[in-house]
mmCIF file with all atom_site columns, C-alpha atoms in Angstrom:
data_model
loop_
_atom_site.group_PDB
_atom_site.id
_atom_site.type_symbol
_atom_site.label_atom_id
_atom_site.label_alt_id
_atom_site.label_comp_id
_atom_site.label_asym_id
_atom_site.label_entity_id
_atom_site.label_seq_id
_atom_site.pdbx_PDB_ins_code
_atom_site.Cartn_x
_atom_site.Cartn_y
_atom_site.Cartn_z
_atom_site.occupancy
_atom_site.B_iso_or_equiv
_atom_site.pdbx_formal_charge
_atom_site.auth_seq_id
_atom_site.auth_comp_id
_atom_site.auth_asym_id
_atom_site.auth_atom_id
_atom_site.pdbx_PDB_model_num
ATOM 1   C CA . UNK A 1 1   ? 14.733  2.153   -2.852  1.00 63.00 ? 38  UNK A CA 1
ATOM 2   C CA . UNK A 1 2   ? 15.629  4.098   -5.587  1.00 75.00 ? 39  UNK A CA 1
ATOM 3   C CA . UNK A 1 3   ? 13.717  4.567   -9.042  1.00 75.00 ? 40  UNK A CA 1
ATOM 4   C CA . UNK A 1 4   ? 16.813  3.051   -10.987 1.00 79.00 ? 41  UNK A CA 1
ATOM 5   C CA . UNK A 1 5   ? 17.202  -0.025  -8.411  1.00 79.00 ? 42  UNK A CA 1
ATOM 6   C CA . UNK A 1 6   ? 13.530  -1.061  -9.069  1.00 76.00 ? 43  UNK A CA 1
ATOM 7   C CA . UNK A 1 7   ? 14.121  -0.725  -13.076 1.00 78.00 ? 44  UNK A CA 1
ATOM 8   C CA . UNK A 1 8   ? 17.064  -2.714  -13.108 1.00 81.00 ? 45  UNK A CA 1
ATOM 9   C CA . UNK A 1 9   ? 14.998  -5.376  -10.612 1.00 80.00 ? 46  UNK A CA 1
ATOM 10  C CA . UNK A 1 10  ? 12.388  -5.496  -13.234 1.00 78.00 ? 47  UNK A CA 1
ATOM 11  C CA . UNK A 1 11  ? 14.910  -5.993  -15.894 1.00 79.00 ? 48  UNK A CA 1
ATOM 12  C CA . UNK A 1 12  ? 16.319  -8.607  -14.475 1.00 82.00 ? 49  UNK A CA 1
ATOM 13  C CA . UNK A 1 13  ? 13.609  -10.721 -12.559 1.00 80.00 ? 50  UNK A CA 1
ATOM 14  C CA . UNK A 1 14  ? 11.016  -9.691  -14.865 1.00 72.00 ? 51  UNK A CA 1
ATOM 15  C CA . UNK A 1 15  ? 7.748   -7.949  -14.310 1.00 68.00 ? 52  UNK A CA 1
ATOM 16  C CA . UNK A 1 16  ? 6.533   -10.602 -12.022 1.00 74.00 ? 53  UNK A CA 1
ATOM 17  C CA . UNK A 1 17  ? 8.889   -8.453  -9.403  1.00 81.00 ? 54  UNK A CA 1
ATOM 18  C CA . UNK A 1 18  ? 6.245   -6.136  -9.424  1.00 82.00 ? 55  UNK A CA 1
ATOM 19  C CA . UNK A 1 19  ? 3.902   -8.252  -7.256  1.00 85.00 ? 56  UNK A CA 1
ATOM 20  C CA . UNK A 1 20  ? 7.164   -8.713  -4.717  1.00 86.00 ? 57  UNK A CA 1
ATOM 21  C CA . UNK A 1 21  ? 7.519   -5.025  -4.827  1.00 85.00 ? 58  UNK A CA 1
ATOM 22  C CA . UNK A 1 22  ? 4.068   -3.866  -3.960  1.00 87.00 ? 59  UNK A CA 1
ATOM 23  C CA . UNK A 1 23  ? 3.579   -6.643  -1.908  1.00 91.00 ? 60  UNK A CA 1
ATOM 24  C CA . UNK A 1 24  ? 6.248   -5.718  0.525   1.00 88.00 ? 61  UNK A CA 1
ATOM 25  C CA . UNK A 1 25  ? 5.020   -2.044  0.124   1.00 86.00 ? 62  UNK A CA 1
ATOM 26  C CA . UNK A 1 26  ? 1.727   -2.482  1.274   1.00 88.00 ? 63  UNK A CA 1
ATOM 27  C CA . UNK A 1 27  ? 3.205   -4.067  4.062   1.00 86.00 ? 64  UNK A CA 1
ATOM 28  C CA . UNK A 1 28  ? 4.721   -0.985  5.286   1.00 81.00 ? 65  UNK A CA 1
ATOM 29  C CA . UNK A 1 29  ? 7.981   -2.461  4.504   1.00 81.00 ? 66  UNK A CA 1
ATOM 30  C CA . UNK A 1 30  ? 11.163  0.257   4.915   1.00 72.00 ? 67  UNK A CA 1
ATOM 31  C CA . UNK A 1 31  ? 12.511  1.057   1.414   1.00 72.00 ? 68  UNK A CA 1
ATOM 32  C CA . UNK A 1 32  ? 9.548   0.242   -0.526  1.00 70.00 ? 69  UNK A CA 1
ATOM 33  C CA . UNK A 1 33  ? 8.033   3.720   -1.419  1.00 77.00 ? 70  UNK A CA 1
ATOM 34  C CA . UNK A 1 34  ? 4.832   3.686   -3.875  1.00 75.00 ? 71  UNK A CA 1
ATOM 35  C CA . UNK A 1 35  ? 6.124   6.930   -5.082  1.00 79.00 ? 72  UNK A CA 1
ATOM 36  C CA . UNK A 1 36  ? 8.918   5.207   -6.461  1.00 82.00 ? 73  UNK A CA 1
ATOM 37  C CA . UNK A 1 37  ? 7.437   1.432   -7.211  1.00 83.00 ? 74  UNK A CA 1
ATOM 38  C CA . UNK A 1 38  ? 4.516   2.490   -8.979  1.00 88.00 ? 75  UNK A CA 1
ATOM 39  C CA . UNK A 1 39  ? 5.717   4.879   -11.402 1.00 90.00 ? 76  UNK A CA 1
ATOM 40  C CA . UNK A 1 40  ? 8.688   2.224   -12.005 1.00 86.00 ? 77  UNK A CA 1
ATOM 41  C CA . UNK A 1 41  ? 6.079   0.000   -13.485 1.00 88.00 ? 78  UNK A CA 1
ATOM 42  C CA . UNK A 1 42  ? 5.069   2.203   -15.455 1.00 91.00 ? 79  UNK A CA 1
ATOM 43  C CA . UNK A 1 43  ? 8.631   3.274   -16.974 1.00 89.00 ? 80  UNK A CA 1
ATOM 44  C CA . UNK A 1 44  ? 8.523   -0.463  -17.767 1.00 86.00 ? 81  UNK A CA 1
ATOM 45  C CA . UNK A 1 45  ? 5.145   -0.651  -19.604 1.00 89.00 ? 82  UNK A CA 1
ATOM 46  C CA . UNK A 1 46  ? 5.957   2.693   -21.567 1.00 90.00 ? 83  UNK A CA 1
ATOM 47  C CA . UNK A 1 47  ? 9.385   0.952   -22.533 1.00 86.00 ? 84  UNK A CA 1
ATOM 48  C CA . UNK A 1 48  ? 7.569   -2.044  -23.937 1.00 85.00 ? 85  UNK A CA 1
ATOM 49  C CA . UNK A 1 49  ? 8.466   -4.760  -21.230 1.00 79.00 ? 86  UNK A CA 1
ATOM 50  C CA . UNK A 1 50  ? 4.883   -5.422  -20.619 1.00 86.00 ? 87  UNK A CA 1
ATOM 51  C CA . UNK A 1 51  ? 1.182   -3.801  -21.753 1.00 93.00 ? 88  UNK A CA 1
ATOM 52  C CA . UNK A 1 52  ? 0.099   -0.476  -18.805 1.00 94.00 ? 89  UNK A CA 1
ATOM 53  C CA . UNK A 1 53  ? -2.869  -2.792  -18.194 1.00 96.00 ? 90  UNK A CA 1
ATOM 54  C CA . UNK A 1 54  ? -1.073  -5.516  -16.915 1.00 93.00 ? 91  UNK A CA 1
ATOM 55  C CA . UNK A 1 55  ? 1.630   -3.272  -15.214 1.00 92.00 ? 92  UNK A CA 1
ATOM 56  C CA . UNK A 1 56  ? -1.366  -1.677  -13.357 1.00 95.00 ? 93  UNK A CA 1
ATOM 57  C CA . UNK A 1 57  ? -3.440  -5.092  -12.842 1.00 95.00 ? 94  UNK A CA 1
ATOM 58  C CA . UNK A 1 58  ? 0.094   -6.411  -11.318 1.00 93.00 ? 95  UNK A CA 1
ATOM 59  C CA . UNK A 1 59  ? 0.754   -3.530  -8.610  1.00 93.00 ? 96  UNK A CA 1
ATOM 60  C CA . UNK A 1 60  ? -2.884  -3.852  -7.516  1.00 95.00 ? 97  UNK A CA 1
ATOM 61  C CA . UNK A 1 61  ? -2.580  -7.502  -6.549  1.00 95.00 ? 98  UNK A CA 1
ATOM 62  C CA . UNK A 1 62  ? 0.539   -7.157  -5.011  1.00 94.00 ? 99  UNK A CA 1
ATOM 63  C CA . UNK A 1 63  ? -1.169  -4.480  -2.869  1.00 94.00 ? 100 UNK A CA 1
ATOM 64  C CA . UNK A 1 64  ? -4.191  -6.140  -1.992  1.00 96.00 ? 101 UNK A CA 1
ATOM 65  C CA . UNK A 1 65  ? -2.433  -8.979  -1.049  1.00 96.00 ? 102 UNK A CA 1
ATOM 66  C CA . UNK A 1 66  ? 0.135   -7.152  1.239   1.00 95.00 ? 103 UNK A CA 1
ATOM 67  C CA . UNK A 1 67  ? -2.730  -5.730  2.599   1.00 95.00 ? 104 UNK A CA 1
ATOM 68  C CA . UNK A 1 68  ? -4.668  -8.565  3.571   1.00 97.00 ? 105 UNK A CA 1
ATOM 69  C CA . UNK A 1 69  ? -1.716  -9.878  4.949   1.00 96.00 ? 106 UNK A CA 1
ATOM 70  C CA . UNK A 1 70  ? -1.351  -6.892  7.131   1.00 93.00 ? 107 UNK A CA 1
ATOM 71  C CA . UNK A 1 71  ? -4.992  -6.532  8.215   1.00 95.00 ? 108 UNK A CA 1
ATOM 72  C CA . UNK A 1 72  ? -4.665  -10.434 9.014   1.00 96.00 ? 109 UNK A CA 1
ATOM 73  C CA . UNK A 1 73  ? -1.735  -9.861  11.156  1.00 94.00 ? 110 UNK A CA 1
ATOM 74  C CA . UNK A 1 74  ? -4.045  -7.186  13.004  1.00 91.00 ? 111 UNK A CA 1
ATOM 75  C CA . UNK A 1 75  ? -6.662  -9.193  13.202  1.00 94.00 ? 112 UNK A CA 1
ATOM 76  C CA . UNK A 1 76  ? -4.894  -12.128 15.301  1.00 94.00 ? 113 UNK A CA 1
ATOM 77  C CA . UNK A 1 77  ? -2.585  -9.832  16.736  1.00 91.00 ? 114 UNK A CA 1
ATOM 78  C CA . UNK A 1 78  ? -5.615  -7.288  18.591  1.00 84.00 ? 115 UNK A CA 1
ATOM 79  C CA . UNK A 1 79  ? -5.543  -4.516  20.861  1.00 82.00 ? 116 UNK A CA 1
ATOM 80  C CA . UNK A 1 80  ? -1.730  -5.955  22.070  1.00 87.00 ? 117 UNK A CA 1
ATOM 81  C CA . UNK A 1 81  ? 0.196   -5.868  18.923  1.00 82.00 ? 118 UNK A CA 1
ATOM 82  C CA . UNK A 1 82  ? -1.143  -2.190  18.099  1.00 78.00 ? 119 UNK A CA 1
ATOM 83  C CA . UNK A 1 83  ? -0.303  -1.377  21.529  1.00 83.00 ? 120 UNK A CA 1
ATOM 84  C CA . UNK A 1 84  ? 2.875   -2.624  20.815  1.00 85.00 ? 121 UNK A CA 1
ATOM 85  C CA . UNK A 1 85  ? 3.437   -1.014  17.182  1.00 73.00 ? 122 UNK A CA 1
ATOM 86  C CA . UNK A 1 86  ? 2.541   2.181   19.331  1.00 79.00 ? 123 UNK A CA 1
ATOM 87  C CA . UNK A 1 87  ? 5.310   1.734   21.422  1.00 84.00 ? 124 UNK A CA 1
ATOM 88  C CA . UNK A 1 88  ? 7.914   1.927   18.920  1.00 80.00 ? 125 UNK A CA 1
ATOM 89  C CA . UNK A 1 89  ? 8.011   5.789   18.658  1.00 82.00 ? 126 UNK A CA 1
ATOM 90  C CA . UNK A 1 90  ? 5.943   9.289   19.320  1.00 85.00 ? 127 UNK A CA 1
ATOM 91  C CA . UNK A 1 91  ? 5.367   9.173   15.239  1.00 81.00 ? 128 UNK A CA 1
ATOM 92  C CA . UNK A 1 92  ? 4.025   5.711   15.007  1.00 76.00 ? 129 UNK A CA 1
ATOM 93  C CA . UNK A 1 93  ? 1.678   6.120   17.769  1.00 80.00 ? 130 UNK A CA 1
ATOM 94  C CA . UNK A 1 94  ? 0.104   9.126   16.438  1.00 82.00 ? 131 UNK A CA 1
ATOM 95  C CA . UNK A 1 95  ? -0.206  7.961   13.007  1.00 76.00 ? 132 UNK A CA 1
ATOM 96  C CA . UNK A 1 96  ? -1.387  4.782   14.696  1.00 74.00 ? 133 UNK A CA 1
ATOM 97  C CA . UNK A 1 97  ? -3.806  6.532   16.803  1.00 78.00 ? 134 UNK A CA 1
ATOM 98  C CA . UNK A 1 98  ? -5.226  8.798   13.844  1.00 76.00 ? 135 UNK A CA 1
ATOM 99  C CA . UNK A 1 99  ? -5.987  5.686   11.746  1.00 75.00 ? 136 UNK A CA 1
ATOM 100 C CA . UNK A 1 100 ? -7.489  3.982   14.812  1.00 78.00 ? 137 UNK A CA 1
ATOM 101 C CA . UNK A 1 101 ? -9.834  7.331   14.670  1.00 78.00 ? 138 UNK A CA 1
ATOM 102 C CA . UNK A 1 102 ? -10.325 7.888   11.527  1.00 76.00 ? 139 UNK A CA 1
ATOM 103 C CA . UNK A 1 103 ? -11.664 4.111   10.790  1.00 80.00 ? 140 UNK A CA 1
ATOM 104 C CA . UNK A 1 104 ? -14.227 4.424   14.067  1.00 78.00 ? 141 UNK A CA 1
ATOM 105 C CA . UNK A 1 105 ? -15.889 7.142   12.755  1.00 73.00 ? 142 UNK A CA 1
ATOM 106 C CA . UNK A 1 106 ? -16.592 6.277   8.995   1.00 69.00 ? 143 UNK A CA 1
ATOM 107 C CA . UNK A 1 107 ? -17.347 2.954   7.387   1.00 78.00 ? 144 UNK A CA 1
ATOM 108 C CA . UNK A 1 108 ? -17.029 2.169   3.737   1.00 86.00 ? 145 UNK A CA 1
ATOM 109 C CA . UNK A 1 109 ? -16.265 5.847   2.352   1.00 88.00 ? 146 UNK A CA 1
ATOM 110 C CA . UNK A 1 110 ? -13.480 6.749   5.077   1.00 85.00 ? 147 UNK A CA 1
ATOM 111 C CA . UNK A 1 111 ? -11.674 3.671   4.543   1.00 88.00 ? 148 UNK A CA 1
ATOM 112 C CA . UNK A 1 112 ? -11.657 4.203   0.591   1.00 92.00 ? 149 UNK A CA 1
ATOM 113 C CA . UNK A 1 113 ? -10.508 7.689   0.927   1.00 89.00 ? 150 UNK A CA 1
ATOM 114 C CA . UNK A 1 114 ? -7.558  6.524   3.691   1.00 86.00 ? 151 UNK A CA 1
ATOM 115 C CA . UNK A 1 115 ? -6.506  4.174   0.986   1.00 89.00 ? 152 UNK A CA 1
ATOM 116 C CA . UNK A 1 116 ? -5.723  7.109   -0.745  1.00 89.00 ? 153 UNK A CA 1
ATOM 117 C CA . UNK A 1 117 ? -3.413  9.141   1.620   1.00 86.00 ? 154 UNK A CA 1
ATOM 118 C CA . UNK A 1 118 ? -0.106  8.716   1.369   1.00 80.00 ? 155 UNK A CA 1
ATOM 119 C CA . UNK A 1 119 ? 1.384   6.951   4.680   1.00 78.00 ? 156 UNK A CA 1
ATOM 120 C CA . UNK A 1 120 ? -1.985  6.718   6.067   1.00 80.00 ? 157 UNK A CA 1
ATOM 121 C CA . UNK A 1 121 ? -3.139  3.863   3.285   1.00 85.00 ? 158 UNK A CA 1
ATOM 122 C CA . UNK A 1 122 ? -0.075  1.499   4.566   1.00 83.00 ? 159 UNK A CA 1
ATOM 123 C CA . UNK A 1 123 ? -0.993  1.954   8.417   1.00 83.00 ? 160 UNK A CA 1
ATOM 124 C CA . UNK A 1 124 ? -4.791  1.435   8.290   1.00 87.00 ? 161 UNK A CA 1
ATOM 125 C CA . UNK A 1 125 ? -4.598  -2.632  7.168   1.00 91.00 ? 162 UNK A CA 1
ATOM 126 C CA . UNK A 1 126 ? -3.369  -3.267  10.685  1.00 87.00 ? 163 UNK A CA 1
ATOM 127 C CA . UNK A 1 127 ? -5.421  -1.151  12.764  1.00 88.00 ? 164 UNK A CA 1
ATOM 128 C CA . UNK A 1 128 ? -8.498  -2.163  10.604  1.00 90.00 ? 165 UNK A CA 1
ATOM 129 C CA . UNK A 1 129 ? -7.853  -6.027  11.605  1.00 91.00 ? 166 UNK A CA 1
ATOM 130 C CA . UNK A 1 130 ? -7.097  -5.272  15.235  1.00 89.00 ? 167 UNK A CA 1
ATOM 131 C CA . UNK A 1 131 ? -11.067 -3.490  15.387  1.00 87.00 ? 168 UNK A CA 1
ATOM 132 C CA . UNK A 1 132 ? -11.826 -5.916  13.275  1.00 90.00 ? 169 UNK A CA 1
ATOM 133 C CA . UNK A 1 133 ? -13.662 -4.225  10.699  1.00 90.00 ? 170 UNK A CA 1
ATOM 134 C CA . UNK A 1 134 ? -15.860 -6.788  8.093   1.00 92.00 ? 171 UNK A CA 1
ATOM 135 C CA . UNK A 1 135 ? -13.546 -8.439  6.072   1.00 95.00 ? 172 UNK A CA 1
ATOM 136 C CA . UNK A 1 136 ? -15.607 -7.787  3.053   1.00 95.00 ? 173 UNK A CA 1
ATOM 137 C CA . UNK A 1 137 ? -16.180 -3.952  3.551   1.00 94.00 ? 174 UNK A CA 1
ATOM 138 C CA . UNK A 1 138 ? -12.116 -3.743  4.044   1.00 94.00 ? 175 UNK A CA 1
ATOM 139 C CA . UNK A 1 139 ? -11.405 -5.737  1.133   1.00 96.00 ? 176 UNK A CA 1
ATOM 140 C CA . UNK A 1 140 ? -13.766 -3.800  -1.259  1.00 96.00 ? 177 UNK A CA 1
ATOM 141 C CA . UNK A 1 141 ? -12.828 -0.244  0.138   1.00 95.00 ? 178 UNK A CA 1
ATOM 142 C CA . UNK A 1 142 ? -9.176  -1.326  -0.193  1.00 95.00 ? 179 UNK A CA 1
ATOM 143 C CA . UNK A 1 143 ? -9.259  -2.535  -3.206  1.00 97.00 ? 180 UNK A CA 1
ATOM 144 C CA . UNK A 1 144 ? -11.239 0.051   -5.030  1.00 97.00 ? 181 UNK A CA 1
ATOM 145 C CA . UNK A 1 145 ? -8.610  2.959   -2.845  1.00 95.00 ? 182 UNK A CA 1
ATOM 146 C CA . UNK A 1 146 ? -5.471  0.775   -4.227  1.00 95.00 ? 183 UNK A CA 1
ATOM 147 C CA . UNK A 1 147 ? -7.036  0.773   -7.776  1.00 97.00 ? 184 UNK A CA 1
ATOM 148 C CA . UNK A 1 148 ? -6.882  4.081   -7.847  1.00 97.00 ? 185 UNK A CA 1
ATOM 149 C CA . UNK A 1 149 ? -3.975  4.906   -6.270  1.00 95.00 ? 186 UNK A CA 1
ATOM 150 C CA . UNK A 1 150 ? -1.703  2.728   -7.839  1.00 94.00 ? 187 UNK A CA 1
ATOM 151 C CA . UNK A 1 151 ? -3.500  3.455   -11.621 1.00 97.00 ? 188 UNK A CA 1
ATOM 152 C CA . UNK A 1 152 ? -3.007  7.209   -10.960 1.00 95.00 ? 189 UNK A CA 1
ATOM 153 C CA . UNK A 1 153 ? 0.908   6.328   -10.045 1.00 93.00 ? 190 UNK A CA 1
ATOM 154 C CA . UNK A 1 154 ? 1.561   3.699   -12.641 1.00 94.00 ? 191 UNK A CA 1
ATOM 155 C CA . UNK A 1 155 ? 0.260   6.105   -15.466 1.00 96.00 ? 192 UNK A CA 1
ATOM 156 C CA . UNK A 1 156 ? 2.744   9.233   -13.910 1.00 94.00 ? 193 UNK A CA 1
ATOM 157 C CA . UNK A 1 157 ? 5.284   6.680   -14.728 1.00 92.00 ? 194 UNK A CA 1
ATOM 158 C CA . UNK A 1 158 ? 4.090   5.528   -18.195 1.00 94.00 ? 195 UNK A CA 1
ATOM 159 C CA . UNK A 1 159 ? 3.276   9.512   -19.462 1.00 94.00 ? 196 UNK A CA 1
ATOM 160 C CA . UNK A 1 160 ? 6.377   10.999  -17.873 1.00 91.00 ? 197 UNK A CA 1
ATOM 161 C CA . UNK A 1 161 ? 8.826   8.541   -16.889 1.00 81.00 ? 198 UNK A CA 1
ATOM 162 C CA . UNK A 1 162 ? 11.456  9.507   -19.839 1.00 61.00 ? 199 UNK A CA 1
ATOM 163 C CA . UNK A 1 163 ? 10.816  13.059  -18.263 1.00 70.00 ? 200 UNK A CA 1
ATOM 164 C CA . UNK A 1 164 ? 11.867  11.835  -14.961 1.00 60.00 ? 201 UNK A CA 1
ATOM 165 C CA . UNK A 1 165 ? 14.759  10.111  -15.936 1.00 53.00 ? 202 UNK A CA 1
ATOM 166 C CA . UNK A 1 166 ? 16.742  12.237  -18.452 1.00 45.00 ? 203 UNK A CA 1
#
């Protein structure tokens, strides 16, 4: 999805678009980059369609929701639906299998910092459900990783959107 497509969405659903959006993005959905989202909502709040704040507070629900929908999914799919996710090419299953490592051998801290890695923060919600990590430790390290990462994105867009644009 390009930057322009999600502007004129926003213009012409509103801002509540923005929980769709991220929602779907944090579900690893094709077409929904953050790199693009995020800093969309902030062209928006830097335009005057809606306070940074609540552009920021917006994208952040949308992701922790899309991401306890995904680690849910894990989490009653196991072991066979990763197995299966694996299957669906080389680059999945590595990715897959790096996130599967990378969440046995820290707790709390590793899963906040993996929130913050590009590709690596939409893959971990499912693997994270399938080892079924606590809920609570995944929803706080999530949350606090997509607070960041989506305020550091959002404010790109609201500082130099009109730079990006023109």
């Amino acid at each position: 999805m390009e930057l322009n497509t999600v502007l004129e969405l926003m213009a012409e659903h509103g801002v509540q678009i923005l929980l769709t959006i991220t929602f779907l993005e944090a579900m690893n959905c094709p077409g929904m980059p953050a790199g693009v989202v995020l800093p969309a909502a902030g062209i928006c709040a830097a335009g005057g369609d809606m306070p940074l704040l609540l552009a920021i507070a917006l994208t952040v629900v949308g992701g922790i929701a899309g991401t306890v929908a995904l680690y849910l999914i894990g989490l009653v799919g196991g072991h066979p639906l990763l197995e299966w996710f694996k299957r669906r090419s080389n680059a999945v299953r590595k990715a897959c299998e790096h996130c599967e490592e990378f969440l046995q051998k820290g707790g709390f801290t590793k899963l906040f910092i993996g929130r913050l890695l590009p590709v690596v923060r939409t893959l971990l919600p499912l693997p994270a459900g399938a080892l079924q990590l606590p809920f609570r430790m995944f929803l706080t390290a999530s949350a606090l990783g997509i607070l960041c990462y989506n305020t550091v994105f959002v404010c790109a867009g609201y500082f130099l959107g009109a730079a990006v644009i023109l």
